[in-house]
Short mmCIF file of C-alpha atoms in Angstrom, two decimals:
data_model
loop_
_atom_site.label_atom_id
_atom_site.label_comp_id
_atom_site.label_asym_id
_atom_site.label_seq_id
_atom_site.Cartn_x
_atom_site.Cartn_y
_atom_site.Cartn_z
CA UNK C 1 147.77 -33.82 -7.66
CA UNK C 2 144.20 -32.67 -7.66
CA UNK C 3 141.98 -33.34 -11.09
CA UNK C 4 139.96 -31.19 -12.83
CA UNK C 5 137.16 -33.26 -11.88
CA UNK C 6 137.98 -33.13 -8.12
CA UNK C 7 138.26 -29.10 -8.40
CA UNK C 8 134.86 -28.81 -10.04
CA UNK C 9 133.16 -30.98 -7.65
CA UNK C 10 134.95 -28.85 -4.77
CA UNK C 11 133.88 -25.74 -6.59
CA UNK C 12 130.16 -26.81 -7.08
CA UNK C 13 130.14 -27.81 -3.34
CA UNK C 14 131.45 -24.43 -2.33
CA UNK C 15 129.23 -22.36 -4.53
CA UNK C 16 125.79 -24.57 -3.42
CA UNK C 17 127.06 -23.89 0.32
CA UNK C 18 126.97 -20.07 -0.52
CA UNK C 19 123.82 -20.38 -2.01
CA UNK C 20 122.03 -22.35 0.45
CA UNK C 21 123.19 -19.50 3.14
CA UNK C 22 122.18 -17.04 1.28
CA UNK C 23 118.55 -18.50 0.88
CA UNK C 24 118.70 -19.26 4.40
CA UNK C 25 119.10 -15.84 5.21
CA UNK C 26 116.93 -14.28 2.84
CA UNK C 27 113.88 -16.70 4.14
CA UNK C 28 114.34 -15.94 7.85
CA UNK C 29 114.46 -12.18 7.14
CA UNK C 30 111.48 -12.29 5.02
CA UNK C 31 109.55 -14.22 6.87
CA UNK C 32 108.59 -10.97 8.98
CA UNK C 33 106.56 -9.85 5.76
CA UNK C 34 104.36 -12.45 5.68
CA UNK C 35 103.05 -12.10 9.23
CA UNK C 36 99.22 -11.03 9.51
CA UNK C 37 99.46 -7.86 11.40
CA UNK C 38 98.20 -4.59 12.22
CA UNK C 39 99.65 -1.10 13.05
CA UNK C 40 98.97 0.79 16.02
CA UNK C 41 100.58 3.90 17.55
CA UNK C 42 101.34 5.36 21.09
CA UNK C 43 102.34 8.71 22.47
CA UNK C 44 104.51 9.44 24.86
CA UNK C 45 105.34 12.38 27.03
CA UNK C 46 108.82 10.70 28.87
CA UNK C 47 111.96 9.74 27.10
CA UNK C 48 111.77 6.35 25.53
CA UNK C 49 115.64 6.27 25.94
CA UNK C 50 116.48 2.44 25.35
CA UNK C 51 113.63 1.68 23.26
CA UNK C 52 114.78 0.71 19.42
CA UNK C 53 112.95 -0.08 16.53
CA UNK C 54 112.49 -4.19 16.65
CA UNK C 55 111.74 -3.91 20.22
CA UNK C 56 109.56 -6.40 21.39
CA UNK C 57 105.84 -5.49 21.81
CA UNK C 58 104.34 -7.89 24.76
CA UNK C 59 100.61 -8.27 25.49
CA UNK C 60 100.72 -8.86 29.53
CA UNK C 61 104.00 -10.79 28.57
CA UNK C 62 102.98 -12.32 25.77
CA UNK C 63 105.28 -11.59 22.76
CA UNK C 64 102.25 -9.64 20.42
CA UNK C 65 105.06 -7.98 17.85
CA UNK C 66 107.47 -5.55 17.60
CA UNK C 67 108.16 -1.63 17.38
CA UNK C 68 108.83 -0.38 13.70
CA UNK C 69 109.20 2.89 14.25
CA UNK C 70 110.08 5.62 17.05
CA UNK C 71 110.08 9.48 16.06
CA UNK C 72 109.12 12.75 17.00
CA UNK C 73 104.89 13.30 17.02
CA UNK C 74 103.35 16.16 14.71
CA UNK C 75 102.97 18.51 17.52
CA UNK C 76 106.56 18.45 18.31
CA UNK C 77 105.94 17.49 21.66
CA UNK C 78 105.63 14.03 21.99
CA UNK C 79 107.60 10.85 21.30
CA UNK C 80 105.26 8.54 18.56
CA UNK C 81 105.95 4.87 18.72
CA UNK C 82 104.64 2.86 15.94
CA UNK C 83 104.15 -0.81 16.39
CA UNK C 84 102.94 -3.77 14.33
CA UNK C 85 100.83 -6.25 16.37
CA UNK C 86 99.96 -9.56 15.50
CA UNK C 87 96.45 -9.67 14.10
CA UNK C 88 94.98 -12.19 16.38
CA UNK C 89 96.06 -10.26 19.37
CA UNK C 90 94.75 -6.98 17.91
CA UNK C 91 91.44 -8.33 17.76
CA UNK C 92 91.60 -8.93 21.12
CA UNK C 93 92.54 -5.49 22.03
CA UNK C 94 89.99 -3.65 20.13
CA UNK C 95 87.44 -1.61 22.14
CA UNK C 96 89.45 -2.17 25.41
CA UNK C 97 89.29 1.48 26.98
CA UNK C 98 91.44 0.23 29.72
CA UNK C 99 94.50 -0.96 27.49
CA UNK C 100 97.64 1.12 27.94
CA UNK C 101 101.24 0.85 26.71
CA UNK C 102 104.03 1.52 29.16
CA UNK C 103 107.88 1.49 28.64
CA UNK C 104 109.17 -1.56 30.71
CA UNK C 105 112.77 -2.26 31.14
CA UNK C 106 114.51 -5.72 29.89
CA UNK C 107 116.60 -6.80 32.72
CA UNK C 108 119.58 -4.70 34.19
CA UNK C 109 120.68 -3.87 30.32
CA UNK C 110 118.54 -0.71 30.16
CA UNK C 111 116.92 -1.99 27.03
CA UNK C 112 113.12 -1.44 26.86
CA UNK C 113 110.08 -2.78 25.62
CA UNK C 114 106.63 -2.27 25.19
CA UNK C 115 104.11 -3.51 27.12
CA UNK C 116 100.00 -3.67 26.77
CA UNK C 117 97.98 -4.07 29.69
CA UNK C 118 94.77 -3.57 31.30
CA UNK C 119 95.12 -0.75 33.82
CA UNK C 120 93.21 0.71 36.43
CA UNK C 121 92.53 3.73 38.36
CA UNK C 122 94.76 6.95 37.95
CA UNK C 123 97.13 4.91 35.26
CA UNK C 124 94.08 5.39 32.88
CA UNK C 125 94.21 9.47 32.95
CA UNK C 126 98.01 9.60 32.53
CA UNK C 127 97.91 9.42 28.63
CA UNK C 128 99.00 12.93 26.90
CA UNK C 129 96.19 14.53 25.18
CA UNK C 130 96.58 14.62 21.38
CA UNK C 131 96.15 17.77 19.29
CA UNK C 132 96.34 16.15 15.95
CA UNK C 133 94.91 13.10 14.17
CA UNK C 134 97.27 9.99 14.46
CA UNK C 135 97.35 7.91 10.99
CA UNK C 136 97.03 4.79 12.74
CA UNK C 137 94.43 3.25 15.82
CA UNK C 138 96.13 4.73 19.22
CA UNK C 139 96.98 2.78 22.38
CA UNK C 140 97.10 5.34 24.84
CA UNK C 141 100.25 5.33 27.25
CA UNK C 142 100.86 5.34 30.44
CA UNK C 143 103.98 6.49 32.86
CA UNK C 144 106.43 3.62 32.78
CA UNK C 145 107.28 2.19 36.56
CA UNK C 146 110.37 3.27 36.17
CA UNK C 147 109.42 7.26 35.92
CA UNK C 148 107.22 6.32 38.75
CA UNK C 149 109.52 5.40 41.15
CA UNK C 150 112.03 8.11 39.88
CA UNK C 151 109.24 10.63 40.95
CA UNK C 152 108.77 9.45 44.07
CA UNK C 153 112.45 9.09 44.73
CA UNK C 154 112.87 12.88 43.94
CA UNK C 155 109.82 13.73 46.08
CA UNK C 156 111.51 11.99 49.05
CA UNK C 157 114.41 14.03 48.34
CA UNK C 158 113.00 17.06 48.24
CA UNK C 159 111.04 16.58 51.51
CA UNK C 160 114.46 15.10 53.19
CA UNK C 161 116.03 18.29 51.76
CA UNK C 162 113.64 20.85 53.89
CA UNK C 163 114.01 18.91 57.07
CA UNK C 164 115.61 21.41 59.76
CA UNK C 165 118.54 19.28 60.15
CA UNK C 166 120.29 21.88 62.10
CA UNK C 167 117.15 22.66 64.47
CA UNK C 168 116.46 19.16 65.00
CA UNK C 169 120.19 18.42 66.13
CA UNK C 170 120.51 21.55 68.43
CA UNK C 171 117.06 20.60 69.93
CA UNK C 172 118.21 16.69 70.61
CA UNK C 173 121.55 17.81 71.91
CA UNK C 174 119.59 20.45 74.38
CA UNK C 175 117.10 17.58 75.54
CA UNK C 176 120.06 15.32 75.85
CA UNK C 177 121.92 17.72 78.26
CA UNK C 178 118.36 18.72 80.20
CA UNK C 179 118.03 15.03 80.62
CA UNK C 180 121.71 14.44 82.24
CA UNK C 181 121.43 17.35 84.54
CA UNK C 182 118.16 15.85 85.62
CA UNK C 183 119.92 12.20 85.92
CA UNK C 184 122.81 13.91 88.08
#
């Protein structure tokens, strides 16, 4: 049978283990509050389906921060994405007019993350015009590559649907019949 001393030792061990697990969980969760970050915002005129608070923010593929909040912008037209970005990365981003934020797919899961990169050409003119004053520094957005592919496929589909398939088929049949008579 267990003695009172043995029961006491087991009890102390269990209590100590619970305290260590709870302390570790708090320490891991609270470490986010001690990071030196700057807050930025981007506005999108497209769907941000698959992007969730806590999603990664990357600068040219390098982890740079996380999405903190997603909501509807003050103009009730655009989608507002608020991000906390590491202070060192934020210092590198300051004053660069070629930076744009884009939604990117993370594998085949449908989840998305924010990619910040230097873009050129037409991508610099894709950011929506803001009719209000944002609370944080703005990183302009560009259409995601997924939306660009989707739009291109829609254009191809529209052009295909405009084809006169019946007329092309009739012309081809008439040409083949004429060719057949000529060869006979």
